[in-house]
Coordinates of C-alpha atoms in Angstrom, one line a residue:
Chain N
X55 CA -109.7 -175.7 25.9
X56 CA -110.7 -174.6 22.1
X57 CA -110.2 -176.8 19.4
X58 CA -110.3 -175.5 15.7
X59 CA -112.6 -177.6 13.1
X60 CA -110.6 -177.5 10.0
X61 CA -114.0 -178.0 7.8
X62 CA -116.6 -175.9 10.3
X63 CA -113.6 -173.6 10.2
X64 CA -114.4 -172.2 13.9
X65 CA -112.6 -172.7 17.4
X66 CA -114.7 -174.6 19.6
X67 CA -114.9 -175.8 22.7
X68 CA -113.7 -179.2 23.5
X69 CA -115.1 -180.4 26.6
X70 CA -118.3 -178.7 24.8
X71 CA -118.1 -181.2 22.4
X72 CA -117.4 -184.2 24.1
X73 CA -120.2 -183.2 26.6
X74 CA -122.1 -183.4 23.4
X75 CA -120.9 -186.6 22.0
X76 CA -121.8 -188.3 25.5
X77 CA -125.1 -186.8 26.1
X78 CA -126.2 -187.8 22.5
X79 CA -124.5 -191.4 23.0
X80 CA -126.1 -191.7 26.6
X81 CA -129.6 -190.6 25.5
X82 CA -129.1 -193.3 22.3
X83 CA -127.7 -195.8 24.4
X84 CA -130.6 -194.8 26.4
X85 CA -133.7 -195.2 24.0
X86 CA -132.2 -197.6 21.9
X87 CA -131.8 -195.5 19.1
X88 CA -129.0 -193.7 16.7
X89 CA -129.2 -190.2 18.1
X90 CA -128.5 -188.5 14.8
X91 CA -132.0 -186.8 15.1
X92 CA -130.4 -185.1 18.5
X93 CA -127.2 -185.0 16.9
X94 CA -127.3 -182.4 14.0
X95 CA -129.7 -179.7 15.6
X96 CA -128.4 -179.8 18.5
X97 CA -124.1 -179.2 16.8
X98 CA -126.4 -176.2 15.0
X99 CA -127.4 -174.6 17.9
X100 CA -124.0 -174.7 18.9
X101 CA -122.5 -172.5 16.4
X102 CA -121.7 -175.4 13.9
X103 CA -122.9 -174.4 10.5
X104 CA -125.7 -176.4 9.4
X105 CA -124.2 -178.1 6.1
X106 CA -121.3 -179.2 7.8
X107 CA -123.7 -180.3 11.0
X108 CA -125.4 -182.5 8.4
X109 CA -122.5 -184.2 6.5
X110 CA -120.7 -184.8 9.9
X111 CA -123.3 -185.9 10.8
X112 CA -123.9 -188.6 8.2
X113 CA -120.2 -189.7 9.1
X114 CA -121.1 -189.9 12.8
X115 CA -123.8 -192.4 11.9
X116 CA -121.7 -195.1 10.9
X117 CA -119.6 -194.4 13.6
X118 CA -122.5 -195.5 15.7
X119 CA -124.6 -198.0 13.2
X120 CA -121.0 -200.0 12.9
X121 CA -121.1 -201.6 16.4
X122 CA -124.8 -202.7 16.9
X123 CA -124.8 -203.9 13.0
X124 CA -121.9 -206.8 13.8
X125 CA -123.4 -207.5 17.4
X126 CA -127.2 -208.3 15.3
X127 CA -124.9 -210.0 12.5
X128 CA -123.3 -212.1 15.3
X129 CA -126.6 -213.3 16.1
X130 CA -128.4 -214.2 13.1
X131 CA -130.5 -211.3 13.3
X132 CA -129.7 -209.3 9.8
X133 CA -132.1 -210.1 6.8
X134 CA -129.3 -209.8 3.9
X135 CA -131.8 -210.0 1.2
X136 CA -134.2 -207.4 2.7
X137 CA -130.9 -205.2 3.7
X138 CA -130.0 -205.2 0.4
X139 CA -133.0 -204.5 -1.3
X140 CA -133.3 -201.5 1.4
X141 CA -129.7 -200.5 1.1
X142 CA -129.9 -200.2 -2.8
X143 CA -133.0 -198.1 -2.9
X144 CA -131.3 -196.2 -0.1
X145 CA -127.8 -195.3 -2.5
X146 CA -130.1 -194.0 -5.0
X147 CA -131.7 -191.9 -2.5
X148 CA -128.6 -190.3 -0.6
X149 CA -127.0 -189.8 -3.7
X150 CA -130.1 -187.6 -5.0
X151 CA -130.3 -185.9 -1.7
X152 CA -127.1 -184.9 -1.7
X153 CA -126.8 -183.8 -5.4
X154 CA -130.0 -181.2 -4.1
X155 CA -128.3 -180.6 -1.3
X156 CA -125.8 -178.5 -3.0
X157 CA -128.0 -177.1 -5.7
X158 CA -129.8 -175.8 -2.2
X159 CA -126.6 -174.6 -0.9
X160 CA -125.5 -172.7 -3.7
X161 CA -129.1 -170.9 -3.7
X162 CA -128.9 -170.4 -0.1
X163 CA -131.7 -171.4 1.4
X164 CA -130.2 -174.9 2.8
X165 CA -130.3 -173.7 6.2
X166 CA -134.0 -173.1 6.0
X167 CA -134.8 -176.5 4.4
X168 CA -132.7 -178.4 6.9
X169 CA -134.9 -176.9 10.1
X170 CA -137.7 -177.7 8.0
X171 CA -137.5 -181.2 7.6
X172 CA -136.3 -181.3 11.6
X173 CA -139.6 -179.7 11.7
X174 CA -141.6 -182.0 10.2
X175 CA -139.6 -185.2 11.2
X176 CA -139.4 -184.4 14.6
X177 CA -143.0 -183.4 15.1
X178 CA -144.3 -186.5 13.8
X179 CA -142.0 -188.6 15.3
X180 CA -142.7 -187.1 18.5
X181 CA -146.6 -186.7 18.4
X182 CA -146.8 -190.2 17.4
X183 CA -144.8 -191.8 20.2
X184 CA -146.7 -189.2 22.4
X185 CA -149.3 -190.5 21.8
X186 CA -148.7 -194.1 21.8
X187 CA -146.6 -194.2 25.4
X188 CA -149.8 -192.0 26.8
X189 CA -152.2 -194.5 25.3
X190 CA -149.7 -197.3 26.4
X191 CA -150.4 -195.9 30.3
X192 CA -154.0 -196.2 30.0
X193 CA -154.4 -199.7 28.7
X194 CA -150.8 -200.9 29.5
X195 CA -152.5 -204.6 29.8
X196 CA -153.8 -204.8 26.5
X197 CA -151.2 -206.4 24.4
X198 CA -151.7 -205.9 20.5
X199 CA -150.8 -208.9 18.7
X200 CA -150.0 -209.7 14.9
X201 CA -152.1 -211.7 13.5
X202 CA -150.3 -214.7 12.0
X203 CA -151.5 -213.8 8.5
X204 CA -150.9 -210.0 8.5
X205 CA -151.9 -208.6 5.2
X206 CA -151.9 -204.9 3.9
X207 CA -152.4 -203.5 0.7
X208 CA -148.2 -203.7 0.2
X209 CA -149.0 -207.3 0.2
X210 CA -150.7 -207.3 -3.6
X211 CA -147.8 -205.8 -5.1
X212 CA -145.8 -207.3 -7.7
X213 CA -142.3 -208.7 -8.2
X214 CA -142.4 -210.9 -4.8
X215 CA -139.1 -212.1 -3.1
X216 CA -139.3 -214.5 -0.6
X217 CA -137.5 -213.1 2.6
X218 CA -136.9 -216.3 4.5
X219 CA -134.8 -215.0 7.9
X220 CA -138.3 -212.5 7.9
X221 CA -140.5 -215.4 6.7
X222 CA -142.0 -212.9 4.1
X223 CA -143.4 -213.6 0.9
X224 CA -143.5 -210.0 -0.2
X225 CA -142.9 -207.6 -3.0
X226 CA -139.5 -206.0 -3.7
X227 CA -140.6 -202.8 -4.3
X228 CA -141.4 -201.4 -0.6
X229 CA -138.2 -201.9 0.5
X230 CA -136.2 -200.1 -2.8
X231 CA -139.1 -197.3 -1.5
X232 CA -138.1 -197.0 1.5
X233 CA -134.4 -197.4 1.4
X234 CA -135.2 -194.3 -1.3
X235 CA -137.1 -192.4 1.5
X236 CA -134.4 -192.9 3.8
X237 CA -131.7 -192.0 1.2
X238 CA -133.1 -188.6 1.1
X239 CA -133.9 -188.5 4.6
X240 CA -130.2 -189.2 5.8
X241 CA -128.5 -186.6 3.5
X242 CA -130.3 -184.0 4.3
X243 CA -130.5 -184.2 7.7
X244 CA -127.9 -185.9 9.1
X245 CA -129.5 -189.2 10.4
X246 CA -129.7 -192.5 10.5
X247 CA -133.9 -193.0 10.0
X248 CA -134.0 -195.7 12.2
X249 CA -136.5 -193.9 14.2
X250 CA -139.1 -194.1 11.0
X251 CA -137.5 -197.7 9.2
X252 CA -138.1 -200.0 12.0
X253 CA -141.8 -199.0 13.1
X254 CA -142.4 -199.1 8.7
X255 CA -140.8 -202.4 8.1
X256 CA -142.7 -203.4 11.3
X257 CA -146.2 -202.3 10.6
X258 CA -145.9 -202.0 6.8
X259 CA -144.6 -204.8 5.2
X260 CA -145.2 -206.9 8.7
X261 CA -141.2 -208.2 9.5
X262 CA -140.6 -210.0 12.9
X263 CA -139.0 -207.4 15.5
X264 CA -136.5 -209.8 16.2
X265 CA -134.4 -208.7 12.6
X266 CA -135.7 -205.9 11.9
X267 CA -133.5 -203.7 14.5
X268 CA -130.4 -205.7 12.8
X269 CA -131.7 -204.9 9.1
X270 CA -132.5 -201.6 9.8
X271 CA -128.6 -201.5 11.1
X272 CA -127.0 -202.5 8.0
X273 CA -129.0 -200.4 5.9
X274 CA -128.7 -197.3 7.8
X275 CA -124.7 -198.2 7.8
X276 CA -124.7 -198.8 4.0
X277 CA -127.1 -195.6 3.2
X278 CA -125.0 -193.2 5.7
X279 CA -121.8 -194.6 4.2
X280 CA -123.0 -193.6 1.0
X281 CA -123.9 -189.8 1.7
X282 CA -121.4 -189.3 4.2
X283 CA -118.9 -190.0 1.2
X284 CA -121.1 -187.9 -1.3
X285 CA -120.8 -185.1 1.0
X286 CA -117.4 -185.3 1.6
X287 CA -117.1 -185.1 -2.3
X288 CA -120.2 -182.8 -3.6
X289 CA -120.2 -180.6 -0.4
X290 CA -116.4 -181.1 1.6
X291 CA -119.0 -180.7 5.0
X292 CA -117.5 -183.7 6.3
X293 CA -115.0 -182.7 9.2
X294 CA -113.8 -186.1 10.9
X295 CA -112.4 -183.8 13.7
X296 CA -115.4 -183.2 14.9
X297 CA -116.3 -186.7 14.0
X298 CA -113.1 -188.2 16.2
X299 CA -114.2 -185.8 19.4
X300 CA -118.2 -187.0 19.2
X301 CA -118.0 -190.5 18.7
X302 CA -115.4 -191.3 21.4
X303 CA -117.9 -189.3 23.6
X304 CA -120.8 -191.1 21.8
X305 CA -119.2 -194.3 22.5
X306 CA -119.0 -193.9 26.1
X307 CA -122.3 -192.4 26.7
X308 CA -123.8 -194.9 25.0
X309 CA -122.6 -197.5 27.5
X310 CA -123.7 -196.2 30.2
X311 CA -126.8 -195.0 28.9
X312 CA -127.7 -198.5 28.3
X313 CA -127.2 -199.4 31.2
X314 CA -129.4 -196.6 33.2
X315 CA -132.0 -197.0 30.7
X316 CA -132.4 -200.7 32.0
X317 CA -133.8 -199.5 35.1
X318 CA -136.6 -197.5 33.6
X319 CA -140.1 -198.9 32.2
X320 CA -140.6 -198.7 28.2
X321 CA -143.4 -196.7 28.3
X322 CA -141.4 -194.2 30.3
X323 CA -138.7 -194.1 28.1
X324 CA -140.4 -193.7 25.8
X325 CA -142.4 -190.4 26.7
X326 CA -139.3 -189.4 27.3
X327 CA -138.2 -189.5 24.4
X328 CA -141.2 -187.5 22.9
X329 CA -140.7 -185.0 25.5
X330 CA -137.1 -184.6 24.4
X331 CA -138.3 -184.8 20.4
X332 CA -140.6 -182.3 20.9
X333 CA -138.5 -179.7 22.7
X334 CA -136.1 -180.0 20.4
X335 CA -138.9 -179.2 17.2
X336 CA -140.0 -176.3 19.6
X337 CA -136.3 -174.5 19.9
X338 CA -136.5 -175.6 15.6
X339 CA -140.1 -174.0 15.3
X340 CA -139.0 -170.8 16.9
X341 CA -136.0 -170.0 15.2
X342 CA -138.2 -170.6 12.2
X343 CA -141.0 -168.1 13.6
X344 CA -138.9 -165.7 15.8
X345 CA -137.7 -162.5 13.8
X346 CA -134.2 -163.0 13.5
X347 CA -132.5 -160.2 15.4
X348 CA -130.2 -159.9 12.2
X349 CA -132.1 -160.0 8.8
X350 CA -128.9 -159.7 6.7
X351 CA -126.5 -162.6 6.3
X352 CA -123.6 -163.0 4.1
X353 CA -122.0 -165.6 1.8
X354 CA -118.4 -165.2 0.3
X355 CA -117.6 -166.5 -2.9
X356 CA -114.9 -168.9 -2.7
X357 CA -114.4 -168.7 -6.7
X358 CA -113.6 -165.1 -7.1
X359 CA -110.2 -165.6 -5.4
Chain E
X288 CA -65.1 -161.3 -27.4
X289 CA -66.4 -161.2 -23.8
X290 CA -63.2 -161.5 -22.6
X291 CA -62.0 -158.6 -24.4
X292 CA -65.1 -156.8 -22.6
X293 CA -64.0 -157.1 -19.3
X294 CA -60.5 -156.0 -20.0
X295 CA -61.2 -153.0 -21.6
X296 CA -64.1 -152.6 -18.6
X297 CA -61.4 -153.3 -16.2
X298 CA -58.6 -150.4 -17.5
X299 CA -62.1 -147.9 -17.8
X300 CA -63.0 -148.6 -14.1
X301 CA -59.4 -148.3 -13.3
X302 CA -59.0 -144.7 -14.8
X303 CA -62.5 -143.3 -13.7
X304 CA -63.7 -145.7 -11.4
X305 CA -65.7 -143.7 -9.3
X306 CA -67.7 -141.4 -12.7
X307 CA -68.3 -145.0 -13.7
X308 CA -69.8 -146.4 -11.0
X309 CA -72.4 -143.4 -10.8
X310 CA -73.0 -143.6 -14.3
X311 CA -73.6 -147.1 -14.1
X312 CA -76.2 -146.6 -10.8
X313 CA -77.9 -144.0 -13.0
X314 CA -78.4 -145.7 -15.8
X315 CA -79.9 -148.9 -13.3
X316 CA -81.8 -146.9 -11.9
X317 CA -83.4 -145.6 -15.1
X318 CA -84.1 -148.4 -15.9
X319 CA -85.6 -150.1 -13.8
X320 CA -88.5 -148.1 -12.8
X321 CA -89.2 -144.4 -12.3
X322 CA -90.1 -145.2 -8.9
X323 CA -87.2 -146.2 -7.9
X324 CA -85.6 -143.0 -7.7
X325 CA -88.4 -142.1 -4.7
X326 CA -87.2 -144.5 -2.7
X327 CA -83.9 -142.8 -2.3
X328 CA -85.3 -140.3 -0.1
X329 CA -88.2 -141.6 1.3
X330 CA -90.0 -139.9 4.3
X331 CA -91.5 -142.8 5.5
X332 CA -90.2 -146.0 6.4
X333 CA -92.0 -149.4 7.7
X334 CA -91.9 -152.5 9.2
X335 CA -94.4 -155.0 11.2
X336 CA -93.6 -157.7 13.9
X337 CA -94.7 -160.6 11.6
X338 CA -95.1 -160.9 8.2
X339 CA -97.7 -163.6 8.3
X340 CA -100.1 -165.3 10.6
X341 CA -100.2 -169.0 11.1
X342 CA -103.8 -170.3 12.1
X343 CA -103.4 -173.6 13.7
X344 CA -105.7 -175.8 15.9
X345 CA -105.0 -173.5 18.7
X346 CA -105.3 -170.2 17.4
X347 CA -107.2 -167.6 19.7
X348 CA -106.7 -164.1 17.7
X349 CA -103.4 -162.3 18.0
X350 CA -101.5 -158.8 17.3
X351 CA -99.7 -157.3 14.9
X352 CA -97.4 -154.3 15.5
X353 CA -96.4 -152.0 12.6
X354 CA -93.5 -149.4 13.4
X355 CA -92.4 -146.6 11.1
X356 CA -90.6 -143.8 11.1
X357 CA -90.5 -140.6 9.2
X358 CA -88.6 -137.6 8.2
X359 CA -90.7 -134.9 8.2
X360 CA -93.6 -133.6 9.9
X361 CA -97.1 -134.6 9.3
X362 CA -99.9 -137.2 10.3
X363 CA -99.9 -140.8 9.6
X364 CA -103.3 -143.6 8.4
X365 CA -102.7 -146.4 9.0
X366 CA -105.4 -148.7 6.9
X367 CA -105.2 -152.8 6.9
X368 CA -107.2 -154.8 4.6
X369 CA -107.7 -158.0 3.4
X370 CA -108.5 -160.3 0.3
X371 CA -110.9 -158.9 -1.8
X372 CA -113.5 -161.3 -2.2
X373 CA -117.2 -161.3 -4.1
X374 CA -119.7 -161.5 -1.6
X375 CA -123.8 -162.1 -1.8
X376 CA -126.2 -159.9 0.9
X377 CA -129.0 -162.2 1.5
X378 CA -132.0 -160.6 3.3
X379 CA -134.7 -162.5 5.2
X380 CA -138.0 -162.1 4.9
X381 CA -141.7 -163.3 6.1
X382 CA -143.3 -165.9 3.4
X383 CA -145.8 -167.7 4.8
X384 CA -145.2 -167.0 8.7
X385 CA -141.5 -168.2 8.5
X386 CA -138.4 -166.1 7.6
X387 CA -136.6 -166.9 4.7
X388 CA -133.6 -165.5 2.8
X389 CA -135.2 -163.9 -0.1
X390 CA -133.6 -160.8 -2.2
X391 CA -130.0 -161.2 -2.6
X392 CA -127.4 -158.2 -4.2
X393 CA -123.6 -159.4 -5.1
X394 CA -121.0 -157.3 -4.2
X395 CA -117.6 -157.0 -6.0
X396 CA -114.2 -156.8 -4.0
X397 CA -115.1 -156.1 -0.5
X398 CA -112.7 -156.6 1.6
X399 CA -112.9 -159.2 4.1
X400 CA -111.6 -157.5 6.9
X401 CA -111.0 -153.9 7.3
X402 CA -109.3 -151.6 10.1
X403 CA -108.2 -148.9 10.2
X404 CA -105.5 -146.4 12.8
X405 CA -105.2 -143.1 12.5
X406 CA -103.0 -140.0 14.8
X407 CA -105.8 -137.9 14.1
X408 CA -109.3 -138.5 12.9
X409 CA -109.2 -138.7 8.9
X410 CA -111.8 -136.4 8.1
X411 CA -109.6 -133.6 9.7
X412 CA -106.6 -134.8 7.8
X413 CA -107.9 -135.8 3.9
X414 CA -110.6 -134.2 2.2
X415 CA -113.4 -136.1 0.9
X416 CA -112.7 -137.2 -2.4
X417 CA -109.1 -138.3 -0.9
X418 CA -110.7 -140.5 1.6
X419 CA -112.8 -142.6 -1.2
X420 CA -109.4 -142.4 -2.9
X421 CA -107.3 -143.6 -0.8
X422 CA -110.9 -145.7 0.9
X423 CA -110.0 -144.3 4.4
X424 CA -112.9 -145.7 7.0
X425 CA -115.9 -148.1 6.3
X426 CA -118.2 -145.2 4.4
X427 CA -115.4 -144.7 1.8
X428 CA -115.0 -148.6 0.8
X429 CA -115.5 -149.0 -2.9
X430 CA -117.0 -151.9 -3.6
X431 CA -120.0 -152.2 -5.9
X432 CA -122.7 -154.5 -7.0
X433 CA -122.0 -157.4 -9.4
X434 CA -125.5 -156.4 -10.7
X435 CA -127.4 -153.2 -11.3
X436 CA -129.9 -152.3 -8.4
X437 CA -132.2 -150.0 -7.6
X438 CA -130.4 -147.0 -5.7
X439 CA -132.5 -147.6 -2.5
X440 CA -131.7 -151.2 -1.9
X441 CA -128.1 -150.6 -2.7
X442 CA -127.8 -148.4 0.6
X443 CA -129.9 -150.9 2.9
X444 CA -127.9 -153.9 1.7
X445 CA -124.5 -152.2 1.5
X446 CA -125.4 -150.5 5.4
X447 CA -126.7 -153.9 6.5
X448 CA -123.2 -155.2 5.1
X449 CA -120.9 -153.2 6.7
X450 CA -123.1 -153.9 9.7
X451 CA -123.1 -157.6 9.8
X452 CA -119.2 -157.5 8.9
X453 CA -118.6 -155.0 11.9
X454 CA -120.4 -157.6 14.3
X455 CA -118.4 -160.3 13.5
X456 CA -115.1 -158.3 14.3
X457 CA -113.9 -158.2 10.8
X458 CA -114.6 -154.8 10.2
X459 CA -113.4 -152.4 12.6
X460 CA -115.7 -149.3 12.8
X461 CA -113.5 -147.6 15.8
X462 CA -110.6 -145.9 15.6
X463 CA -107.0 -147.4 16.5
X464 CA -104.3 -145.6 17.8
X465 CA -101.3 -144.2 16.1
X466 CA -98.7 -144.1 19.2
X467 CA -96.0 -141.6 18.5
X468 CA -92.7 -142.5 20.0
X469 CA -91.3 -139.4 19.7
X470 CA -91.8 -136.7 16.4
X471 CA -90.9 -139.5 14.1
X472 CA -91.2 -142.8 15.3
X473 CA -94.6 -143.9 16.0
X474 CA -96.0 -147.6 16.7
X475 CA -99.7 -149.2 15.9
X476 CA -101.2 -152.0 17.2
X477 CA -103.7 -154.5 14.8
X478 CA -105.9 -156.7 16.8
X479 CA -106.5 -159.3 14.9
X480 CA -109.9 -161.6 15.7
X481 CA -110.0 -165.4 15.8
X482 CA -112.3 -165.6 12.8
X483 CA -109.7 -164.1 10.7
X484 CA -110.4 -165.3 6.9
X485 CA -107.0 -166.3 5.2
X486 CA -105.3 -164.4 2.3
X487 CA -103.5 -161.8 1.3
X488 CA -103.8 -158.6 3.2
X489 CA -102.4 -155.4 2.8
X490 CA -101.3 -152.6 5.3
X491 CA -101.2 -148.9 3.5
X492 CA -99.8 -146.2 5.7
X493 CA -100.1 -143.0 4.4
X494 CA -98.0 -139.6 5.4
X495 CA -100.2 -137.1 5.4
X496 CA -99.5 -133.0 5.5
X497 CA -101.4 -130.0 5.2
X498 CA -104.4 -132.3 3.7
X499 CA -101.7 -133.8 0.8
X500 CA -100.2 -136.8 0.6
X501 CA -96.8 -137.1 1.1
X502 CA -96.1 -140.1 1.2
X503 CA -98.0 -144.1 0.8
X504 CA -96.1 -147.6 2.1
X505 CA -97.8 -150.4 1.3
X506 CA -96.5 -153.6 3.3
X507 CA -97.8 -156.8 2.6
X508 CA -98.7 -159.6 5.3
X509 CA -100.2 -163.0 4.8
X510 CA -103.0 -164.9 6.8
X511 CA -103.0 -168.5 6.7
X512 CA -103.7 -172.0 7.6
X513 CA -100.5 -174.1 9.7
X514 CA -99.8 -177.4 10.6
X515 CA -102.3 -180.2 10.7
X516 CA -106.1 -178.5 10.2
X517 CA -104.1 -176.8 7.1
X518 CA -103.6 -180.5 5.7
X519 CA -107.2 -181.2 6.5
X520 CA -108.9 -178.5 5.0
X521 CA -106.5 -178.8 1.9
X522 CA -106.9 -182.4 1.5
X523 CA -111.0 -182.0 1.7
X524 CA -111.2 -179.6 -0.8
X525 CA -108.4 -180.8 -3.5
X526 CA -108.6 -184.2 -2.7
X527 CA -112.2 -184.7 -1.9
X528 CA -112.8 -188.2 -3.4
X529 CA -109.5 -189.9 -1.3
X530 CA -110.7 -187.5 2.0
X531 CA -114.3 -188.8 1.5
X532 CA -113.3 -192.4 1.7
X533 CA -110.9 -192.0 4.8
X534 CA -113.2 -190.1 6.9
X535 CA -115.7 -193.1 5.9
X536 CA -112.8 -195.8 7.1
X537 CA -112.0 -193.4 10.2
X538 CA -116.0 -193.6 11.3
X539 CA -115.9 -197.2 10.7
X540 CA -113.0 -197.6 12.9
X541 CA -113.9 -195.5 15.4
X542 CA -117.8 -197.5 15.9
X543 CA -115.5 -201.0 15.5
X544 CA -112.8 -200.1 17.8
X545 CA -115.7 -198.5 20.9
X546 CA -117.7 -201.6 20.6
X547 CA -114.6 -203.7 21.2
X548 CA -113.4 -202.0 24.3
X549 CA -116.2 -201.8 26.0
X550 CA -117.8 -205.8 25.2
X551 CA -114.8 -206.6 28.0
X552 CA -116.9 -204.7 30.5

């Protein structure tokens, strides 16, 4: 059964979309990640215009992060001070990202930039995770313990604030900068970026693992909301029908993914995820390096009616 | 004053009603348009099965039936063409190992859709000059680059434009059939693909005899989105701010409802 997507302006099979939502939801539930980094490239692979895939992706992240954020909030695992610093930077970043996105779109280079961003992002994440999981396979017994007085150069920066929830006394600059970068990534790639933010918050700032997920979900929620609104206003590329179909699939898929994920070991999970991330990256690299069958493309200027 | 005129008029009508009527008719005709006079003995009559194509959420292409009658011998050419727009053609080139959009040419007044049907090969019916004039056939489409461009590039880009449009079923390179029911009645079926752009289309029907255009009829047709998807598109494009917040609100609700629905399990 075909369904016409009003913003993407094409007909797609409804069951393909539902299946895609289910699959990405399942994987994100299984691995405990947002799934935006898989959803956007897969949407592009099935023929949704890259611009619409990204805009709709940001909107979809809102749906997928809200429930997790509420759950963590109930358990008191959200550091609101840290979260608000992150999303203040993020709001500026995502707004700037959307404006840049618009410029690149008009110059006809946005597809290339999205692909490049994804290739770099997926390669880095995939390789790091792959290395970590293979290392963990060999040295399973050795546990890396965080020292009580964990200090890096980050802790020497000025404008220090006290974060009671995170039991930290650090500068406000790194969270704002991290948020800003996440905002840019969100607008360019249609991802939440929890993937990058969580390790950065743990290793660079030294946040306790208990609050890091809830806090990053809060900032992801606000950043993706901002990015979605900005995309819908500047680029008109948020397809609510597409969001609804994918979100329904993703919500259901995530439930089963979580249950399935509990049966696997963390190391195996990380290895699998790394493999998947690298496969998507490989497909994108192939697309960039392979000579396209048609070198020419047409853009219709809507203004000249 | 007015009443007096009407009374005089009535008296006139009573005495010379026939001459008066014909006279008035002639005056009317002359004052409207000289074209109108020819319409009286138009050798070609055309109608189409539908003046409007509506694209709704389940649209998967359709076809339009064009009927015609002609009262003198000759051949028929039917051109179905759609909203003219400015198009940017971009060509990918290899830079640092990856394929990126590099050179670009803007073309003005390119029909977004073009299909052709004829009772004989158009080259046999009309001179090249005439084919160009009436834009019969893809190679005779008159669109120009918006800027001055080197000849060689222009040709290459134009050929590519035709090729890409044809690959997307928006230009039809093969000739559609004109089916004659008898000597004077004919019928043409035009296939409309599911990716047809919205806008105003024109169907030109040409009657040709001995290499000359006898008559030309232009029938308009509108392709528009309809129903819910049309409303969404309009809303997203003309009320972007409100749409943005509705989209945000919807995804918040869906995410929240989803977590509620599954917490019970």
